[in-house]
Every structure is written in structure tokens, then in C-alpha cells.
Amino acid sequence: MYQCLSTARHTALLHLTSCLDLVRSMLKQEFAAYIRSYQYISVIFEAIHEDRDPIVLSSLVLMIGILLQDTRALRDRATIRNLIPFLCMSLDMDMDPMATTPSARQEMAMFNDIKDAARQSGIIQKGQKVLIKSIALVNMIIIVNQGVSLQDKETLSVIENDPKFLGSVIEILIEDLAWIKQPSSGSNVSLPDVLDIDRVENCLGILERLALISNTPASMLTDKPSLFPLLVQLVTLCRVHALQNLQQAASLNLMLHILRLLINVTNGFERCGTHLANSGSIQVLVQNFVQFYHHCRNYCPEYPDLELDPSEPKWIKTSSRQVAFESLSLTKEVEIENDANGWYDMLLLSLGLLINILETSPHSRELITSTAIGLDCMAIGNCFHAECECEKSTETLERLVQIYNTEAIISDMTENQVLAAHLALLIGCVVEGSPENEDRLYRTIQGHSLEPMLELLREFVSIHKTVQDERYEPQHQEQVMMMEPSSTSVTMASSGTLAGKAAETEQSFVKVIQALQGIELRFQSRGQGDA
């Protein structure tokens, strides 16, 4: 087969047939192991990677994908010269070869053979279109994940320095999301019916993972404002699908990628924060928080349809975790379940992103301080902009403070304290500098005193500092996920690149604490004066 590939004297048909034979053979484990053991993929790649025939190109991208599915083959990719530029080129094509319809019967049969092989390999899932760009994205997310996990500077440098790669990924994402419409409240949303979930998730995964160790994704996204409203719309769609289909976790994992990506690119990039603030994100994130909070509070795994007594709030979850302080290894991708634990992650991420946005766009605070939201909000649309249509509603700021009151008094669960601390940071950002909103906070806070909130934040800072000191020790160089306000912003990045930001994080905590201390002193002085 290799001789037929590499010798120009053979007929074109034999050349194409040999490519297809190789693809079919690689579906067999023994043959794939043989190719891997003798590193034949580098020889095959060298022979045909410059051939732009659609069948040859499609076959080569698929062969690489089949081999990369085996983690043992990842180390062998270093032997393939120009692999990453080749895959980047595959993403930058104006027309995907597999998206065309061949006129010749024989060529159509070959295309169908490639599509069948792609599905049999598991690279393309049932119902997903077989496209070269989709297979190339699968290959690249595997390479990016490995590069970030191993801190492979050479690989990541090649990816970052490619002038078109990230741009191509962003354009594919925009193209796939551009036609998605906001769901209506009366329709049952089936996410796979309106979206190629795997392809979108791979695009988001690539951007998110690279944003962990580089500012390039954020820098490029500042020039792509059209993507931000699409991502906000997708968050709404994912939330609706997750809460309507509790047995499926795909939409929640997709939202996880979106929120983590947005957290990274809004940290320190004011234009990204502004783009996001102007895309309707505030209302969507507040609805995210309130709705997932309601489901967390009423979650009962044994009886999913049972509604608990809201007057006796109790955090029901399948296991206890310390999400905000838990090191998350980047050696494997994290998946969450569509249950109280997964929803809790959405709570913290939604709060973190709100903090980022309000930090870079202070004028957006009015979207929280001048609106109302239902106590048990289940809204999908834009009612947050106008008058809340829920039977029972309250001002959004007061609702956030009420939730803080509920969580802050529960001291026997770490999750409650962490959630309360994040809420305290958000509330501090919202009311700072506004006497009217400071009055509203003081009227709503439990016991009409901010001292318990300040004590909680001081403890949170202390634990946060201890965790960061441990992470930045020379022997602890593993990359981790962190929820940390940077100027009350949240970021995720490598321990090596964030050591210098630890001080900034502590300063931003101190800033919020000082603002709340000032409010407390003013009200205490006012109370003494009245007395």
C-alpha cells in the first residue's frame, strides 16, 4: 500500500484506493499497533501530506485521528514533521472537501467509505456530520490538551505562532453558532438537534485550554465581538436543555467550557469584558445563578420530582467537595454530571464571570441594581430587561443578599461558605461607590451588620493565600484551576505564570473588604448619631 502511495508512476485510482485501504486497515487494532510500533505514520505522512486531492487529504487527516485516539501514539507524533501546520491548514480551507457532493459515482463511493470509517473509529459521533474540519479539530484538541498538560513549550509555541490557527477555530465557532436562536419557554429544547455539540465543544476546548497558559486567545477575541452574544445565547440554550433533560450532561459540560473560557479572556482584558457586558450577559448569568441555585436547593437524587420545603433550606448533594480550592489537574479533561454538584460548579463560575464583567464595566452594575427577578425564576427570555413576570419577585440585589444570608449562616458545609464568600465579593463590587445601594445592602443583610460578611471574607482570604502559597512552591508545578478575583476577577492559568498575580489577588480581596468596612463604619456612626 505504501508503494502505491509513494510512487508517482502508479495510476491515480490506485493511489486513492491505497489511501482508503490504509484507513480501513487502521480500524483494526492489530494493524494500527503495527503502524504505531514501526512509526510508519511519519513515512506515510511524508509521502502524501502535500497532496490536496480531497480523498487523499481526508484519508490522511482521518488516519492521524485514528492513531491519536490511542494515548500511546501521542508521543510518536513528534516524529511527524509539520503535523501541526498540516492540521492548521486543514482548518483554514475555504471549502471542506467532505462538504461537497462528487459527481462521479466512483468518487462518491470513496467519500462514503471515508465517512463510514470516521464513524466506526468513534471520532465522529452518531448524527454528527463527517467533515475534515471536524476531524482536524478532534486531532488538535488532543494535541493541545497534551501540550498544556505536559507544558510542552515547543508544541504550544508552534500552535501559537501559526498566524491562522486560532482565527480558523474562532471562525468555525462563529459559523456554527450564528444561526442558533433563543429557545421559547414553551418548547422542549433538544440541543443535539440544533447544534453539532462535539465540534463546538472542541472549538471551545481548544480556546479554553490555550487561554490557561497564553493571552493570545483573549487578544484575538477582542477583535471578534460578534462571538460574545453567540456564546451568551448558547449559555441560555445549554441551561434550558440541562434543566429540561436531567438525565443528560452534554449541555452542562458545554456550558462549563463556555464559562471557563469567558472567565479567562475577561481577566485583564477590558475589551473582552466590555464586549461581554454589551451582549446581554448580565441578565443571563444572574438567571443562571438563581435558577441553578433553586435546583440545588430542591435536589433529591432518590426522588427527582420531589420539591422540598423552601422554608427549610438544605444543601442536598451526592458528595462533599471543596470546589473553589480544589486543584484540578490538566492532564485530563474534566466532565461534570447534570446534578447538584454540576449545578454548584455553574453557581461559582457564573458568579466569577459576573465579578469579572462588573470589574471591567462598572456601568453594568445598574443591570443588577435596577432590575427584579423571581424568587423561583424559571425564565428563558429577556424579561430580566423589563418587568419580571414571576408571581413572586424581588429586586435582584436584594435577592442576592437574601441568598447570601441563607448560605453564610450554614457553617457545617464548606460549599455553603465558599458560595457565600463569592456572593460577598459580587455584592461588594455591585454596591461600592453608591450610597443608595449601600443602604439597600445594609437594610437586607442579616442582623443589619456587615461584620459577619467581613469575617467570612477574611477567613476566605486566609485559606486562599495558604492554597496559593502551596501551589507556587517550586516542587508544586502542576497546573491547576483557580477561582480567584484579580481586581476581583476570576482566572485560570498555570502556576508558573500566575505566581506574580497572587499578590494582585490578595489586593483585590483587600479592596472589597475595605469597601465593606467603610460601609459598616458609616452605618455604625450613623446609628450612634441617631442614638
XYZ file of C-alpha atoms in Angstrom:
531
model
C 0.000 0.000 0.000
C 2.845 2.367 0.812
C 4.494 1.709 -2.543
C 1.265 2.654 -4.281
C 1.117 5.861 -2.261
C 4.690 6.994 -2.730
C 5.380 6.149 -6.369
C 4.133 8.697 -8.862
C 4.160 6.161 -11.704
C 1.109 4.371 -10.297
C -2.318 5.403 -11.569
C -4.344 7.996 -9.698
C -7.031 5.420 -8.940
C -4.532 3.038 -7.355
C -3.133 5.960 -5.347
C -6.586 6.801 -3.963
C -7.507 3.182 -3.357
C -4.340 2.671 -1.333
C -5.262 5.626 0.917
C -8.679 4.100 1.561
C -7.163 0.653 2.211
C -4.868 2.169 4.821
C -7.786 3.904 6.536
C -9.861 0.711 6.627
C -6.904 -1.317 7.898
C -6.188 1.145 10.706
C -9.621 0.423 12.152
C -8.183 -2.953 13.146
C -6.272 -2.722 16.412
C -3.503 -5.098 15.341
C -2.768 -3.145 12.172
C -2.875 0.202 13.999
C -0.447 -1.193 16.596
C 1.843 -2.310 13.752
C 1.801 1.174 12.196
C 2.483 2.705 15.606
C 5.268 0.279 16.565
C 7.266 0.911 13.412
C 6.331 4.621 13.226
C 5.036 4.185 9.708
C 2.640 7.100 10.101
C 5.533 9.546 9.725
C 6.571 7.781 6.496
C 3.002 7.839 5.161
C 2.600 11.477 6.167
C 5.814 12.483 4.396
C 4.650 10.729 1.227
C 1.198 12.328 0.849
C 0.800 15.385 3.109
C 1.281 17.816 0.231
C -1.336 16.077 -1.930
C -4.500 18.206 -1.956
C -6.744 15.614 -3.589
C -9.902 15.534 -1.404
C -9.751 11.749 -0.939
C -6.046 11.767 -0.039
C -6.384 14.762 2.290
C -9.434 13.309 4.032
C -7.783 9.905 4.398
C -4.617 11.364 5.943
C -6.465 13.551 8.469
C -8.557 10.530 9.459
C -5.530 8.217 9.745
C -3.859 10.680 12.099
C -7.054 10.908 14.108
C -7.359 7.136 14.451
C -3.801 6.845 15.757
C -4.156 9.790 18.163
C -7.135 8.081 19.823
C -4.567 5.807 21.445
C -2.681 7.786 24.084
C 0.398 5.649 23.423
C 0.623 7.190 19.961
C 0.751 10.758 21.282
C 4.472 10.542 21.925
C 5.015 9.366 18.345
C 3.518 12.491 16.814
C 6.824 14.264 17.495
C 8.289 12.150 14.691
C 5.856 13.638 12.169
C 7.410 16.810 10.818
C 4.980 19.642 10.054
C 1.997 17.781 11.527
C 0.586 20.816 13.347
C 0.927 23.169 10.335
C -0.792 20.488 8.227
C -3.748 20.233 10.635
C -3.928 24.031 10.898
C -4.082 24.177 7.094
C -6.936 21.643 7.170
C -8.925 24.025 9.349
C -8.242 27.037 7.151
C -9.703 25.631 3.921
C -12.405 27.735 2.302
C -14.433 24.653 1.404
C -14.404 21.446 3.397
C -13.772 18.573 0.905
C -16.306 16.370 2.676
C -18.981 19.060 2.374
C -19.014 18.766 -1.420
C -21.064 16.272 -3.429
C -18.930 14.435 -6.023
C -20.480 13.986 -9.454
C -18.674 10.739 -10.297
C -20.149 7.563 -8.838
C -16.753 6.089 -8.004
C -15.653 9.221 -6.153
C -18.946 9.281 -4.235
C -18.351 5.675 -3.152
C -14.884 6.618 -1.870
C -16.267 9.557 0.092
C -18.884 7.276 1.664
C -16.143 4.804 2.621
C -14.255 7.584 4.427
C -17.416 8.688 6.230
C -18.145 5.118 7.334
C -14.573 4.740 8.618
C -14.813 8.026 10.533
C -17.960 6.834 12.296
C -16.541 3.368 13.002
C -13.441 4.928 14.549
C -15.565 6.854 17.072
C -14.009 10.175 16.046
C -17.327 11.254 14.550
C -20.363 10.513 16.698
C -23.757 9.322 15.542
C -25.733 12.167 13.991
C -22.643 14.340 13.521
C -21.649 15.398 10.013
C -18.412 13.900 8.742
C -16.246 16.879 7.837
C -12.476 17.174 7.557
C -12.517 20.267 9.755
C -14.386 18.344 12.457
C -11.800 15.518 12.393
C -8.936 18.037 12.369
C -10.469 19.737 15.434
C -10.544 16.384 17.256
C -6.864 15.913 16.412
C -5.943 19.406 17.542
C -7.810 19.242 20.871
C -5.888 16.041 21.674
C -2.582 17.737 20.831
C -3.486 20.942 22.699
C -4.601 19.002 25.785
C -1.327 17.109 25.836
C 0.713 20.249 25.232
C -0.956 22.124 28.095
C -0.861 19.134 30.447
C 2.837 18.473 29.878
C 3.704 22.167 29.487
C 5.221 21.263 26.132
C 6.568 24.678 25.179
C 7.752 23.604 21.735
C 4.345 22.266 20.686
C 2.455 25.205 22.159
C 4.840 27.645 20.513
C 4.173 26.101 17.093
C 0.427 26.363 17.682
C 0.554 29.936 18.956
C 2.835 31.134 16.196
C 0.617 29.806 13.429
C -0.937 33.012 12.081
C -4.247 31.396 11.113
C -4.934 28.558 13.554
C -6.823 30.338 16.348
C -8.519 32.578 13.814
C -9.792 29.482 11.985
C -11.083 27.944 15.220
C -12.910 31.163 16.115
C -14.417 31.455 12.639
C -15.662 27.842 12.758
C -17.250 28.585 16.133
C -18.946 31.740 14.851
C -20.171 29.920 11.755
C -21.654 27.052 13.792
C -23.359 29.315 16.342
C -24.534 32.104 14.040
C -27.961 30.617 13.277
C -28.876 29.472 16.806
C -31.969 31.177 18.117
C -33.021 31.706 21.719
C -35.434 28.951 22.839
C -39.008 29.769 23.699
C -40.461 28.966 27.090
C -42.961 26.517 25.651
C -40.601 24.333 23.664
C -38.591 21.338 24.802
C -35.084 22.058 23.588
C -33.057 19.214 22.109
C -29.516 20.512 21.927
C -28.135 17.842 19.547
C -30.910 18.714 17.063
C -29.767 22.321 16.734
C -26.039 22.029 17.317
C -23.023 19.872 16.477
C -22.112 19.594 20.159
C -18.808 17.772 19.685
C -17.489 20.216 17.103
C -18.473 23.284 19.148
C -17.073 21.722 22.320
C -13.759 21.016 20.583
C -13.510 24.638 19.412
C -14.287 25.912 22.904
C -11.910 23.380 24.437
C -9.008 24.495 22.255
C -9.566 28.170 23.086
C -10.136 27.475 26.776
C -7.064 25.280 27.207
C -4.754 27.674 25.389
C -6.165 30.563 27.416
C -4.883 28.771 30.513
C -1.290 29.465 29.553
C -1.472 32.263 26.989
C -3.038 35.671 26.426
C -3.290 35.076 22.673
C -6.904 33.741 22.673
C -8.115 36.752 24.672
C -6.178 39.116 22.447
C -7.719 37.600 19.301
C -11.226 37.557 20.748
C -11.076 41.292 21.432
C -11.316 41.695 17.650
C -14.226 39.245 17.344
C -17.096 40.994 19.194
C -19.693 39.039 17.210
C -18.785 35.832 19.076
C -19.744 37.107 22.535
C -23.544 37.393 22.035
C -23.492 33.961 20.374
C -21.790 32.448 23.417
C -24.252 34.179 25.761
C -27.122 32.783 23.690
C -25.550 29.338 23.866
C -25.340 29.574 27.670
C -29.115 30.165 27.737
C -29.701 27.242 25.394
C -27.482 24.952 27.489
C -29.250 25.929 30.712
C -32.687 25.249 29.255
C -31.565 21.899 27.849
C -29.849 20.894 31.113
C -32.877 21.665 33.277
C -35.316 20.033 30.852
C -33.191 16.897 30.415
C -31.793 15.959 33.803
C -30.510 12.606 32.537
C -28.134 14.270 30.037
C -24.918 16.076 30.940
C -23.693 17.185 27.491
C -25.209 20.670 27.696
C -23.849 21.282 31.194
C -20.334 20.296 30.098
C -20.681 22.599 27.104
C -21.630 25.453 29.439
C -18.624 24.571 31.600
C -16.315 25.172 28.605
C -18.041 28.467 27.751
C -17.900 29.905 31.263
C -14.299 28.856 31.870
C -13.229 30.327 28.532
C -15.034 33.605 29.236
C -13.571 33.778 32.738
C -10.074 33.531 31.291
C -10.482 36.029 28.479
C -12.220 38.662 30.615
C -9.486 38.599 33.250
C -7.278 41.572 32.471
C -8.780 42.194 29.037
C -11.140 45.114 29.400
C -12.370 44.966 25.800
C -13.448 41.341 26.216
C -15.301 42.288 29.402
C -16.968 45.184 27.601
C -17.967 43.016 24.632
C -19.494 40.512 27.038
C -21.290 43.164 29.084
C -22.820 44.545 25.876
C -24.037 41.081 24.845
C -26.791 40.602 27.421
C -24.556 38.515 29.663
C -25.501 40.140 32.988
C -29.131 39.014 32.880
C -28.251 35.554 31.571
C -25.650 34.974 34.293
C -27.966 36.217 37.054
C -30.709 33.931 35.756
C -28.109 31.151 35.592
C -27.237 31.671 39.222
C -30.788 31.972 40.557
C -32.150 29.029 38.577
C -29.328 26.604 39.326
C -29.438 27.705 42.967
C -33.146 26.883 43.110
C -32.480 23.425 41.633
C -29.591 22.787 44.015
C -31.766 23.656 46.978
C -34.528 21.309 45.836
C -32.398 18.458 44.526
C -33.217 14.973 45.763
C -31.439 12.188 43.796
C -33.790 9.474 45.031
C -36.908 11.483 44.152
C -36.004 13.926 41.354
C -39.578 15.206 41.052
C -39.902 15.948 44.782
C -39.971 19.615 45.743
C -38.537 20.255 49.221
C -39.924 22.757 51.693
C -38.231 26.074 50.778
C -38.667 27.287 54.339
C -36.174 24.633 55.463
C -33.278 25.044 53.020
C -30.801 22.209 52.989
C -27.993 21.667 50.539
C -28.537 18.169 49.146
C -25.694 16.804 47.088
C -24.222 13.455 46.176
C -20.832 14.167 47.742
C -18.969 16.940 49.521
C -16.220 18.795 47.673
C -14.159 21.952 48.004
C -14.659 23.263 44.513
C -13.116 26.691 44.914
C -9.896 25.416 46.437
C -9.597 22.046 44.728
C -6.613 21.584 42.429
C -7.772 20.475 39.024
C -5.138 18.508 37.129
C -4.882 19.455 33.484
C -3.652 16.013 32.495
C -7.215 15.029 31.632
C -10.388 16.821 30.679
C -12.936 17.290 33.435
C -16.565 16.334 32.983
C -19.431 17.086 35.316
C -22.797 15.479 35.864
C -26.195 17.135 35.495
C -26.872 17.079 39.237
C -26.424 19.285 42.304
C -22.630 19.018 42.117
C -22.573 20.117 38.487
C -25.019 22.932 39.198
C -22.854 24.095 42.090
C -19.958 24.481 39.643
C -22.253 26.623 37.467
C -23.063 28.798 40.500
C -19.417 29.606 41.211
C -18.496 30.084 37.555
C -21.491 32.363 36.925
C -20.610 34.466 39.978
C -16.956 34.602 38.961
C -17.795 35.791 35.467
C -20.197 38.409 36.820
C -17.391 39.721 39.024
C -15.068 39.948 36.014
C -17.621 41.826 33.938
C -18.517 44.311 36.670
C -14.821 44.931 37.291
C -14.154 45.922 33.670
C -17.573 47.515 33.026
C -18.701 49.366 36.191
C -21.624 50.931 34.311
C -23.105 47.417 34.019
C -23.793 47.362 37.771
C -27.077 49.141 37.081
C -28.313 45.999 35.320
C -28.245 44.318 38.730
C -29.270 47.206 40.964
C -32.239 48.395 38.866
C -33.902 45.081 37.962
C -36.076 42.451 39.617
C -36.031 38.661 39.405
C -38.413 35.908 40.501
C -37.788 34.109 43.760
C -38.023 30.846 41.832
C -37.098 32.241 38.423
C -37.513 29.814 35.528
C -37.391 32.456 32.786
C -35.680 31.865 29.469
C -36.120 35.117 27.628
C -35.473 38.797 28.171
C -37.932 39.547 30.977
C -34.923 40.489 33.094
C -34.617 43.622 30.957
C -38.156 44.758 31.685
C -40.713 43.894 34.343
C -40.332 40.482 35.987
C -43.325 38.275 35.161
C -42.954 35.835 38.071
C -45.757 35.709 40.671
C -43.239 36.387 43.437
C -40.299 38.593 42.607
C -37.831 40.840 44.360
C -35.116 43.300 43.447
C -32.075 41.457 42.112
C -29.620 42.999 44.584
C -31.882 42.110 47.496
C -32.306 38.566 46.135
C -28.537 38.060 46.027
C -28.188 39.337 49.582
C -31.012 37.042 50.738
C -29.214 34.036 49.234
C -26.021 35.183 50.942
C -27.898 35.336 54.263
C -29.059 31.747 53.779
C -25.658 30.354 52.895
C -23.485 32.347 55.302
C -25.228 31.024 58.428
C -24.616 27.373 57.483
C -21.158 26.646 58.824
C -21.022 22.854 58.629
C -20.619 22.648 54.852
C -17.635 24.042 53.009
C -19.693 24.552 49.843
C -22.022 26.981 51.601
C -19.173 29.100 52.931
C -17.400 29.206 49.562
C -20.610 30.199 47.792
C -21.298 32.879 50.400
C -17.769 34.271 50.001
C -18.166 34.561 46.227
C -21.533 36.232 46.717
C -19.943 38.671 49.182
C -17.340 39.602 46.564
C -20.021 40.180 43.941
C -22.209 42.184 46.293
C -19.209 44.293 47.309
C -18.493 45.047 43.636
C -22.123 45.944 42.979
C -22.692 48.385 45.839
C -19.268 50.026 46.058
C -19.423 53.770 45.496
C -23.229 54.021 45.530
C -24.745 55.324 48.809
C -28.216 54.243 47.685
C -27.137 50.656 47.033
C -25.096 50.587 50.226
C -28.303 51.499 52.080
C -30.141 48.649 50.333
C -27.414 46.192 51.299
C -27.453 47.285 54.940
C -31.244 47.018 55.145
C -31.241 43.462 53.718
C -28.176 41.930 55.342
C -28.830 39.564 58.249
C -28.629 41.407 61.591
C -28.114 44.747 59.804
C -24.362 44.375 60.190
C -21.596 43.603 57.723
C -19.216 42.254 60.384
C -20.108 38.562 59.740
C -19.558 39.113 55.995
C -16.204 40.753 56.676
C -15.174 37.913 58.981
C -16.107 35.370 56.302
C -14.089 37.212 53.659
C -11.050 37.456 55.945
C -11.198 33.712 56.504
C -11.655 33.163 52.767
C -8.580 35.316 52.057
C -6.542 33.394 54.600
C -7.432 29.997 53.119
C -6.962 31.326 49.600
C -3.492 32.639 50.481
C -2.499 29.313 52.037
C -3.608 27.414 48.949
C -1.791 29.804 46.593
C 1.424 29.622 48.651
C 1.349 25.836 48.374
C 0.695 25.987 44.636
C 3.582 28.315 43.945
C 6.143 26.263 45.832
C 8.934 25.146 43.435
C 8.052 21.462 43.821
C 4.396 22.102 43.019
C 4.486 22.989 39.325
C 1.379 21.127 38.218
C -1.128 23.382 36.505
C -4.332 23.992 38.392
C -7.710 25.623 38.079
C -8.372 28.543 40.359
C -11.321 30.711 41.180
C -9.580 33.930 42.102
C -10.612 37.537 41.733
C -7.934 39.567 40.015
C -9.125 43.040 40.851
C -11.993 40.803 41.950
C -11.575 38.920 38.673
C -11.546 35.194 38.229
C -8.821 33.459 36.283
C -7.453 30.047 35.432
C -3.836 29.706 34.483
C -0.621 27.799 35.071
C 1.075 28.078 38.435
C 4.251 29.211 36.705
C 2.614 32.210 35.032
C 0.367 33.196 37.935
C 2.861 33.404 40.780
C 3.100 37.157 40.260
C -0.684 37.529 40.295
C -1.093 36.083 43.787
C -0.331 39.490 45.292
C -2.827 41.169 42.946
C -5.475 38.691 44.045
C -4.903 39.443 47.710
C -5.020 43.185 46.975
C -8.384 42.813 45.235
C -9.776 40.910 48.216
C -8.495 43.668 50.467
C -10.125 46.261 48.226
C -13.566 44.681 48.643
C -13.038 44.186 52.376
C -12.033 47.843 52.776
C -15.107 48.975 50.853
C -17.391 46.882 53.066
C -15.556 48.091 56.188
C -16.185 51.661 55.094
C -19.893 50.951 54.687
C -20.043 49.301 58.119
C -18.284 52.236 59.792
C -20.576 54.781 58.156
C -23.691 52.972 59.276
C -22.371 52.365 62.770
C -21.537 56.077 63.051
C -24.977 56.970 61.759
C -26.575 54.663 64.324
C -24.600 56.222 67.161
C -25.515 59.675 65.923
C -29.220 58.772 65.856
C -28.912 57.392 69.381
